[in-house]
Short mmCIF file of C-alpha atoms in Angstrom, two decimals:
data_model
loop_
_atom_site.label_atom_id
_atom_site.label_comp_id
_atom_site.label_asym_id
_atom_site.label_seq_id
_atom_site.Cartn_x
_atom_site.Cartn_y
_atom_site.Cartn_z
CA MET A 68 13.60 16.14 11.36
CA SER A 69 15.39 13.02 10.17
CA ALA A 70 13.51 10.98 7.58
CA THR A 71 14.13 7.83 9.61
CA LYS A 72 11.65 8.25 12.46
CA ASN A 73 8.63 6.26 11.35
CA LEU A 74 5.42 6.94 13.27
CA TRP A 75 4.08 3.48 12.46
CA THR A 76 7.13 1.81 14.01
CA ASP A 77 6.81 3.97 17.09
CA SER A 78 3.08 3.40 17.64
CA CYS A 79 2.77 -0.27 16.61
CA ARG A 80 1.21 -2.28 19.44
CA GLU A 81 1.18 -5.63 17.64
CA ARG A 82 4.03 -8.07 18.29
CA VAL A 83 5.03 -11.39 16.77
CA GLU A 84 7.73 -13.80 17.91
CA SER A 85 10.28 -14.86 15.32
CA GLN A 86 13.90 -15.87 14.92
CA PRO A 87 16.35 -15.98 12.00
CA LEU A 88 16.42 -19.20 9.99
CA ALA A 89 18.92 -21.42 11.81
CA ALA A 90 18.42 -24.85 10.21
CA ASP A 91 17.25 -26.48 6.99
CA ALA A 92 13.47 -26.82 6.66
CA ASP A 93 10.82 -28.46 4.50
CA ALA A 94 7.39 -27.00 3.72
CA ASP A 95 4.44 -27.16 1.39
CA LEU A 96 4.79 -23.42 0.72
CA VAL A 97 7.65 -20.99 1.23
CA VAL A 98 6.79 -17.28 1.17
CA ILE A 99 9.42 -14.56 0.77
CA GLY A 100 8.42 -11.19 2.25
CA ALA A 101 6.39 -10.60 5.43
CA GLY A 102 4.17 -7.71 4.38
CA PHE A 103 0.48 -7.52 3.51
CA THR A 104 0.74 -10.03 0.63
CA GLY A 105 3.17 -12.51 2.14
CA SER A 106 1.61 -12.66 5.58
CA SER A 107 -1.90 -12.96 4.10
CA ALA A 108 -0.72 -15.87 1.97
CA ALA A 109 1.01 -17.56 4.91
CA LEU A 110 -2.08 -17.16 7.07
CA GLU A 111 -4.38 -18.63 4.42
CA ALA A 112 -2.08 -21.55 3.68
CA SER A 113 -1.60 -22.41 7.35
CA GLN A 114 -5.33 -22.30 7.94
CA ARG A 115 -5.73 -24.78 5.10
CA GLY A 116 -3.45 -27.19 6.94
CA ALA A 117 -0.35 -26.63 4.81
CA SER A 118 3.13 -26.36 6.30
CA VAL A 119 4.47 -22.86 5.65
CA VAL A 120 7.81 -21.10 6.03
CA LEU A 121 7.70 -17.28 5.84
CA LEU A 122 11.09 -15.63 5.25
CA GLU A 123 11.77 -11.93 5.80
CA ALA A 124 15.13 -10.25 5.09
CA GLU A 125 14.64 -7.55 7.74
CA THR A 126 11.72 -7.36 10.19
CA VAL A 127 8.03 -8.03 9.69
CA SER A 128 6.44 -5.16 7.68
CA TYR A 129 9.86 -3.58 7.09
CA GLY A 130 9.00 -2.56 3.51
CA GLY A 131 6.06 -0.70 2.06
CA SER A 132 3.60 -2.39 4.43
CA GLY A 133 5.22 -0.61 7.37
CA ARG A 134 5.54 2.75 5.60
CA ASN A 135 2.09 2.94 3.98
CA VAL A 136 -0.34 5.86 4.31
CA GLY A 137 -2.86 3.45 5.83
CA LEU A 138 -5.81 4.15 3.53
CA VAL A 139 -7.86 0.97 3.06
CA ASN A 140 -9.31 1.77 -0.36
CA ALA A 141 -11.55 -0.26 -2.63
CA GLY A 142 -10.59 -0.90 -6.24
CA LEU A 143 -7.49 0.46 -7.92
CA TRP A 144 -6.03 3.87 -8.65
CA LEU A 145 -7.52 3.69 -12.16
CA PRO A 146 -11.23 4.42 -12.79
CA PRO A 147 -13.27 1.25 -13.48
CA GLU A 148 -13.64 1.79 -17.22
CA ASP A 149 -9.88 2.24 -17.57
CA VAL A 150 -9.29 -1.05 -15.75
CA ILE A 151 -11.66 -2.81 -18.16
CA SER A 152 -10.04 -1.07 -21.14
CA VAL A 153 -6.64 -2.42 -20.08
CA MET A 154 -7.69 -5.91 -18.99
CA GLY A 155 -10.79 -6.65 -21.03
CA GLU A 156 -14.40 -6.88 -19.86
CA ALA A 157 -14.31 -10.28 -18.13
CA ALA A 158 -10.92 -10.00 -16.40
CA GLY A 159 -11.38 -6.34 -15.50
CA SER A 160 -14.83 -6.85 -14.04
CA ARG A 161 -13.63 -9.82 -12.01
CA LEU A 162 -10.72 -7.87 -10.52
CA LEU A 163 -12.90 -4.82 -9.79
CA SER A 164 -15.45 -7.01 -8.03
CA ALA A 165 -12.81 -8.70 -5.86
CA LEU A 166 -11.07 -5.44 -4.94
CA GLY A 167 -14.39 -3.70 -4.36
CA GLU A 168 -14.80 -6.17 -1.50
CA GLY A 169 -11.20 -5.59 -0.42
CA PRO A 170 -11.89 -3.22 2.50
CA ARG A 171 -14.50 -5.60 3.88
CA THR A 172 -11.94 -8.42 3.70
CA VAL A 173 -9.35 -6.31 5.53
CA PHE A 174 -11.68 -5.22 8.32
CA GLU A 175 -12.99 -8.77 8.74
CA ARG A 176 -9.41 -10.01 9.16
CA ILE A 177 -8.82 -7.32 11.77
CA GLU A 178 -11.90 -8.36 13.73
CA THR A 179 -11.37 -12.12 13.37
CA TYR A 180 -7.77 -12.06 14.57
CA GLY A 181 -8.08 -9.20 17.04
CA ILE A 182 -5.46 -7.08 15.26
CA ASP A 183 -4.73 -3.91 17.23
CA CYS A 184 -4.24 -1.47 14.35
CA GLU A 185 -6.39 1.62 14.98
CA ALA A 186 -8.99 0.35 12.49
CA THR A 187 -11.41 3.15 11.54
CA ARG A 188 -14.01 2.40 8.89
CA LYS A 189 -15.42 5.87 8.29
CA GLY A 190 -14.72 6.04 4.56
CA THR A 191 -12.16 7.90 2.48
CA LEU A 192 -12.38 11.20 0.59
CA HIS A 193 -10.83 11.63 -2.86
CA LEU A 194 -10.45 15.41 -2.96
CA ALA A 195 -10.73 17.67 -5.99
CA HIS A 196 -7.74 20.01 -5.98
CA SER A 197 -9.16 21.98 -8.96
CA PRO A 198 -12.30 22.28 -11.12
CA ALA A 199 -10.74 19.77 -13.52
CA GLY A 200 -10.17 17.47 -10.57
CA PHE A 201 -13.84 17.70 -9.64
CA ALA A 202 -14.82 16.77 -13.20
CA GLU A 203 -12.59 13.70 -12.86
CA LEU A 204 -14.37 12.77 -9.63
CA GLU A 205 -17.75 13.14 -11.34
CA LYS A 206 -16.59 10.62 -13.95
CA ARG A 207 -15.28 8.22 -11.31
CA CYS A 208 -18.53 8.48 -9.38
CA ARG A 209 -20.64 7.64 -12.45
CA GLN A 210 -18.44 4.71 -13.36
CA GLY A 211 -18.33 3.39 -9.79
CA ASN A 212 -22.09 3.68 -9.31
CA ARG A 213 -22.59 1.84 -12.61
CA ILE A 214 -20.83 -1.25 -11.22
CA GLY A 215 -22.57 -1.03 -7.85
CA ALA A 216 -20.03 0.92 -5.78
CA PRO A 217 -21.80 3.13 -3.17
CA LEU A 218 -19.78 6.25 -4.05
CA ARG A 219 -21.17 9.70 -3.31
CA LEU A 220 -20.08 13.03 -4.76
CA LEU A 221 -19.78 15.90 -2.26
CA ASP A 222 -19.83 19.59 -3.08
CA ALA A 223 -17.24 22.08 -1.84
CA GLU A 224 -19.32 23.07 1.19
CA GLU A 225 -19.80 19.50 2.41
CA THR A 226 -16.13 18.73 1.71
CA ALA A 227 -15.02 21.72 3.78
CA LYS A 228 -17.28 20.61 6.62
CA ARG A 229 -15.83 17.10 6.62
CA THR A 230 -12.17 18.00 6.18
CA GLY A 231 -12.00 21.31 8.03
CA SER A 232 -10.23 22.79 4.98
CA GLN A 233 -11.41 25.34 2.40
CA ALA A 234 -8.85 24.16 -0.15
CA PHE A 235 -10.97 21.75 -2.20
CA HIS A 236 -13.65 21.95 -4.89
CA GLY A 237 -15.47 18.83 -3.79
CA ALA A 238 -14.80 15.19 -2.97
CA LEU A 239 -15.75 11.60 -3.73
CA LEU A 240 -16.78 9.68 -0.61
CA ASP A 241 -16.30 5.91 -0.52
CA PRO A 242 -18.03 4.57 2.61
CA ARG A 243 -16.56 1.08 2.09
CA ALA A 244 -13.08 2.34 2.89
CA GLY A 245 -11.24 3.48 6.02
CA THR A 246 -7.88 3.85 7.71
CA ILE A 247 -5.56 1.61 9.73
CA GLN A 248 -2.15 1.66 11.34
CA PRO A 249 -0.51 -0.23 8.47
CA ARG A 250 2.53 -1.65 10.24
CA ALA A 251 0.33 -2.94 13.04
CA TYR A 252 -2.02 -4.55 10.54
CA ALA A 253 0.81 -6.30 8.69
CA THR A 254 2.35 -7.41 11.98
CA GLY A 255 -1.02 -8.67 13.19
CA LEU A 256 -1.41 -10.76 10.02
CA ALA A 257 2.02 -12.29 10.62
CA ARG A 258 1.14 -12.98 14.25
CA ALA A 259 -2.10 -14.68 13.19
CA ALA A 260 -0.17 -16.75 10.64
CA VAL A 261 2.29 -17.90 13.30
CA GLU A 262 -0.58 -18.81 15.60
CA ALA A 263 -2.02 -20.88 12.73
CA GLY A 264 1.27 -22.77 12.32
CA THR A 265 3.47 -20.67 10.02
CA ARG A 266 7.20 -20.80 10.78
CA LEU A 267 8.30 -17.16 10.53
CA HIS A 268 11.98 -16.28 10.20
CA VAL A 269 13.12 -12.64 10.20
CA ALA A 270 16.66 -11.39 9.48
CA SER A 271 16.79 -14.15 6.87
CA PRO A 272 17.58 -12.62 3.47
CA VAL A 273 17.20 -15.01 0.56
CA THR A 274 20.26 -15.18 -1.68
CA ARG A 275 19.45 -17.91 -4.17
CA ILE A 276 16.49 -19.90 -5.47
CA GLU A 277 16.84 -23.22 -7.28
CA ARG A 278 14.53 -25.76 -8.82
CA GLY A 279 15.41 -29.44 -8.48
CA ASP A 280 13.69 -32.83 -8.18
CA GLY A 281 10.28 -31.23 -8.50
CA VAL A 282 10.70 -28.82 -5.57
CA TRP A 283 11.94 -25.30 -4.89
CA ILE A 284 15.11 -24.82 -2.86
CA VAL A 285 15.44 -21.41 -1.20
CA HIS A 286 18.79 -20.44 0.32
CA ALA A 287 18.85 -18.06 3.30
CA ASN A 288 21.28 -17.60 6.21
CA GLY A 289 23.38 -20.48 4.93
CA HIS A 290 20.43 -22.88 5.16
CA ARG A 291 17.93 -24.36 2.72
CA VAL A 292 14.15 -24.33 2.72
CA THR A 293 12.71 -26.97 0.40
CA ALA A 294 9.09 -26.48 -0.65
CA LYS A 295 6.56 -27.67 -3.20
CA ALA A 296 5.36 -24.12 -3.89
CA LEU A 297 6.84 -20.63 -3.70
CA LEU A 298 5.42 -17.12 -3.43
CA LEU A 299 7.65 -14.07 -3.90
CA ALA A 300 5.95 -11.16 -2.09
CA THR A 301 8.65 -8.50 -1.83
CA ASN A 302 6.98 -5.86 -4.05
CA ALA A 303 9.06 -2.62 -4.14
CA TYR A 304 11.61 -4.03 -1.68
CA HIS A 305 12.79 -6.91 -3.85
CA ARG A 306 16.47 -7.82 -3.64
CA ASP A 307 18.18 -9.38 -6.63
CA LEU A 308 18.38 -13.14 -6.24
CA MET A 309 20.39 -15.77 -8.05
CA GLY A 310 18.16 -18.16 -9.94
CA ILE A 311 15.16 -15.98 -10.90
CA GLU A 312 14.50 -12.86 -12.94
CA THR A 313 13.96 -9.65 -10.98
CA PRO A 314 10.30 -8.51 -11.15
CA HIS A 315 9.86 -5.48 -13.40
CA TYR A 316 8.34 -2.35 -11.87
CA VAL A 317 9.20 1.32 -11.37
CA LYS A 318 10.28 2.24 -7.86
CA VAL A 319 8.70 5.51 -6.71
CA GLY A 320 9.35 7.26 -3.39
CA TYR A 321 6.56 8.46 -1.10
CA SER A 322 7.20 10.46 2.08
CA GLN A 323 5.12 11.29 5.13
CA PHE A 324 5.32 13.82 7.95
CA ALA A 325 3.35 13.55 11.19
CA THR A 326 2.69 16.44 13.57
CA GLU A 327 2.36 16.48 17.31
CA PRO A 328 -1.21 15.55 18.40
CA LEU A 329 -3.89 18.11 17.68
CA SER A 330 -5.69 19.75 20.57
CA PRO A 331 -9.26 18.54 21.35
CA ALA A 332 -10.64 21.76 19.85
CA MET A 333 -8.68 21.23 16.63
CA ARG A 334 -9.87 17.63 16.37
CA GLU A 335 -13.47 18.78 16.50
CA ARG A 336 -12.87 20.85 13.34
CA VAL A 337 -10.36 18.80 11.35
CA LEU A 338 -11.43 15.44 9.90
CA ALA A 339 -13.91 15.09 12.73
CA GLY A 340 -15.59 12.18 10.93
CA GLY A 341 -12.38 10.15 10.75
CA GLU A 342 -12.01 9.88 6.97
CA GLY A 343 -8.67 9.44 5.24
CA CYS A 344 -7.91 11.69 2.26
CA TRP A 345 -5.91 12.00 -0.92
CA ASP A 346 -6.25 14.41 -3.83
CA THR A 347 -6.59 14.53 -7.61
CA ALA A 348 -3.36 16.45 -8.28
CA LEU A 349 -0.93 15.01 -10.83
CA VAL A 350 1.67 14.80 -8.05
CA MET A 351 -0.64 13.28 -5.47
CA SER A 352 -0.66 14.10 -1.76
CA SER A 353 -2.56 12.63 1.17
CA PHE A 354 -3.55 13.50 4.70
CA ARG A 355 -5.22 11.76 7.63
CA LEU A 356 -5.22 11.58 11.43
CA ASP A 357 -3.98 8.70 13.55
CA LYS A 358 -5.56 7.53 16.81
CA ALA A 359 -3.53 10.03 18.84
CA GLY A 360 -4.72 12.91 16.67
CA ARG A 361 -1.52 13.53 14.72
CA MET A 362 -1.98 15.05 11.29
CA ILE A 363 -0.07 12.99 8.71
CA ILE A 364 0.78 14.74 5.44
CA GLY A 365 2.18 12.64 2.60
CA GLY A 366 3.35 13.16 -0.95
CA VAL A 367 5.31 11.58 -3.79
CA GLY A 368 9.05 12.07 -3.28
CA ASN A 369 11.94 10.52 -1.37
CA ALA A 370 12.49 12.40 1.90
CA ALA A 371 15.67 10.38 2.50
CA GLY A 372 17.24 11.39 -0.83
CA LEU A 373 18.86 14.49 -2.24
CA GLY A 374 15.53 16.32 -2.29
CA ALA A 375 14.90 15.78 1.43
CA PRO A 376 14.92 19.48 2.45
CA ILE A 377 12.61 20.34 -0.43
CA HIS A 378 10.07 17.67 0.52
CA ALA A 379 10.20 18.67 4.20
CA ASN A 380 9.62 22.34 3.34
CA TRP A 381 6.75 21.33 1.07
CA ALA A 382 5.08 19.43 3.93
CA ARG A 383 5.17 22.55 6.10
CA ARG A 384 3.73 24.74 3.33
CA LYS A 385 1.13 22.14 2.46
CA LEU A 386 -0.03 21.89 6.07
CA ARG A 387 -0.36 25.67 6.33
CA SER A 388 -2.24 25.91 3.04
CA LEU A 389 -4.75 23.21 4.01
CA PHE A 390 -5.12 24.02 7.70
CA PRO A 391 -3.74 27.46 8.61
CA GLU A 392 -4.53 26.90 12.29
CA LEU A 393 -2.27 23.81 12.31
CA GLY A 394 0.59 25.38 10.38
CA ASP A 395 2.93 25.88 13.33
CA LEU A 396 2.57 22.43 14.85
CA SER A 397 5.87 20.58 15.06
CA PHE A 398 6.54 17.59 12.85
CA ASP A 399 7.51 14.85 15.28
CA PHE A 400 7.93 12.08 12.70
CA ALA A 401 9.12 11.90 9.09
CA TRP A 402 9.67 8.78 7.01
CA GLN A 403 9.63 7.48 3.47
CA GLY A 404 8.99 4.30 1.57
CA PHE A 405 8.78 2.99 -1.97
CA ILE A 406 5.86 2.12 -4.23
CA ALA A 407 6.12 -0.50 -7.00
CA MET A 408 4.46 1.17 -10.01
CA THR A 409 3.52 -0.52 -13.27
CA SER A 410 2.93 1.35 -16.51
CA ASP A 411 -0.74 0.32 -16.65
CA HIS A 412 -1.28 0.64 -12.86
CA ILE A 413 -2.57 -2.96 -12.68
CA PRO A 414 -1.03 -5.39 -10.12
CA LYS A 415 0.90 -8.33 -11.55
CA LEU A 416 1.01 -12.01 -10.69
CA ILE A 417 3.82 -13.73 -12.58
CA GLU A 418 4.31 -17.50 -12.73
CA PHE A 419 8.09 -17.76 -13.00
CA GLY A 420 8.20 -21.53 -12.65
CA PRO A 421 6.07 -24.53 -11.67
CA SER A 422 3.97 -23.65 -8.58
CA ALA A 423 5.83 -20.35 -8.18
CA TYR A 424 4.32 -16.87 -8.27
CA ALA A 425 5.62 -13.33 -7.84
CA ALA A 426 3.03 -10.72 -6.78
CA PHE A 427 3.88 -7.03 -7.14
CA GLY A 428 2.97 -3.68 -8.66
CA TYR A 429 0.14 -2.36 -6.47
CA SER A 430 0.95 1.22 -7.58
CA GLY A 431 0.22 2.67 -4.15
CA ARG A 432 -2.80 0.47 -3.32
CA GLY A 433 -1.13 -2.24 -1.23
CA ILE A 434 -3.43 -2.87 1.72
CA ALA A 435 -6.63 -4.34 0.30
CA PRO A 436 -5.17 -5.71 -2.97
CA GLY A 437 -2.22 -7.23 -1.09
CA THR A 438 -4.58 -8.92 1.34
CA VAL A 439 -6.91 -10.21 -1.39
CA ILE A 440 -4.22 -11.31 -3.85
CA GLY A 441 -1.96 -12.85 -1.20
CA THR A 442 -4.85 -14.89 0.20
CA ALA A 443 -5.94 -16.05 -3.25
CA ALA A 444 -2.37 -16.85 -4.35
CA ALA A 445 -1.98 -19.27 -1.43
CA GLU A 446 -5.11 -21.14 -2.50
CA ALA A 447 -4.01 -21.16 -6.15
CA LEU A 448 -0.55 -22.53 -5.35
CA LEU A 449 -1.66 -25.19 -2.90
CA GLU A 450 -4.50 -26.48 -5.08
CA ASN A 451 -2.96 -25.79 -8.49
CA ARG A 452 -5.91 -23.52 -9.28
CA PRO A 453 -4.66 -20.29 -10.90
CA GLU A 454 -8.28 -19.32 -11.49
CA ALA A 455 -8.60 -18.78 -7.72
CA VAL A 456 -6.72 -15.48 -8.13
CA PRO A 457 -8.85 -12.54 -9.39
CA LEU A 458 -5.96 -11.53 -11.64
CA PRO A 459 -4.63 -13.16 -14.82
CA VAL A 460 -1.50 -15.21 -14.11
CA ARG A 461 1.17 -14.20 -16.61
CA GLN A 462 4.44 -15.82 -17.58
CA HIS A 463 6.32 -12.53 -17.92
CA HIS A 464 6.00 -8.79 -17.38
CA SER A 465 8.38 -6.15 -18.65
CA GLU A 466 8.77 -2.45 -17.83
CA ARG A 467 11.02 -0.34 -20.02
CA PHE A 468 13.37 2.38 -18.74
CA ARG A 469 12.63 1.58 -15.09
CA SER A 470 15.47 3.58 -13.54
CA LEU A 471 14.89 6.55 -15.81
CA ARG A 472 11.17 6.60 -15.07
CA GLY A 473 11.80 6.35 -11.34
CA ALA A 474 14.14 9.33 -11.55
CA TRP A 475 11.49 11.20 -13.58
CA TYR A 476 8.87 10.67 -10.85
CA GLU A 477 11.29 11.97 -8.23
CA LEU A 478 12.27 14.97 -10.35
CA GLY A 479 8.61 15.80 -10.99
CA ALA A 480 7.79 15.60 -7.29
CA THR A 481 10.81 17.71 -6.36
CA VAL A 482 9.99 20.43 -8.89
CA ASN A 483 6.36 20.39 -7.80
CA HIS A 484 7.36 20.72 -4.16
CA VAL A 485 9.55 23.73 -4.91
CA LEU A 486 6.61 25.64 -6.41
CA PRO A 487 4.46 27.88 -4.22
CA THR A 488 1.46 26.02 -2.88
CA ARG A 489 -0.98 28.27 -4.70
CA LEU A 490 0.48 27.17 -8.06
CA PHE A 491 -0.19 23.46 -7.57
CA SER A 492 -3.39 23.75 -5.54
CA GLY A 493 -5.47 24.61 -8.61
CA ARG A 494 -7.10 27.55 -6.84
#
């Protein structure tokens, strides 16, 4: 199976009309990148009556937004107390509160704008791959409950009943969360933004950004967009541009493999409640069903790189270890994308000039944080209110040894995926 056949591209029912930039334009806000963050910002700004130009180098949701697992999680990858330890009590609590409401924000957007994206709000399961993993979930549950999150710890028996797999030692259920078709959600946000007045231009890669006479001048397709404010929302798919510093993050590959649809009998036993799942393993993996009943297995690693055969073989072994009765189903789709990781696993909002932000570094949690931060960034830029964003606005962020660390993640995933399943399952 080629790692270029993306299930989300194939099953996306949302559409949005757009053309490449073909003339100079003026705007209150120019947004670069039409994913979760950029389209959310464009939608918010247009609803506030601002004139908005949204530029995308490829197609809407081409990057991580169209390659995502589709888990609409609350909070961040870090446990709450770790977030507060990194950010401080006030800033950490504010971000946790905003992102705790993130799934509600996402599902409200879906309902308000009629986005056709297989929205399923049945919760997510963080699965304990080992006894140590279950102890970690106990800690996360205590910390989450302490700040008001309605998390519930499940024992191995209840976890097996919900997942249809005997492979786990327990799970942490978050009923706030759910699953979506991520490319359809991102495309639906862009469509809603266009309907609100945003001028969307695809196939319009930005080559240079300048500052002059109190405005930003963005060059794309041989034309200029002049705007009072600028949001860079390219995340892990940033292209080097003349005129600004490249955002610092570590690019990490994540690959997914989707089977043919399960039979009705299989669907009654496997994830019958509709939850989405990921595990506590050091080299994380995920699994979920889509609307058609395909099992989607994902894991860290680049299935389009040199380790492609290894990652594909791992997906087959992983499927058989979790669900022996599904082990011989064909993989009809396989694709990969990139995650923008930061060393502290906290998203970044960098002010790289007057009325200019760059948002990035979701560390695998792009859907709800991208929606929340993109929406808030639009308000902050239009009203000159940085406090509107539930994240400290910094002047600079640096990551050391980015290429080396990215290669280390890939090597770790590749070695892990070579090992027999029983060695990394913790059983």
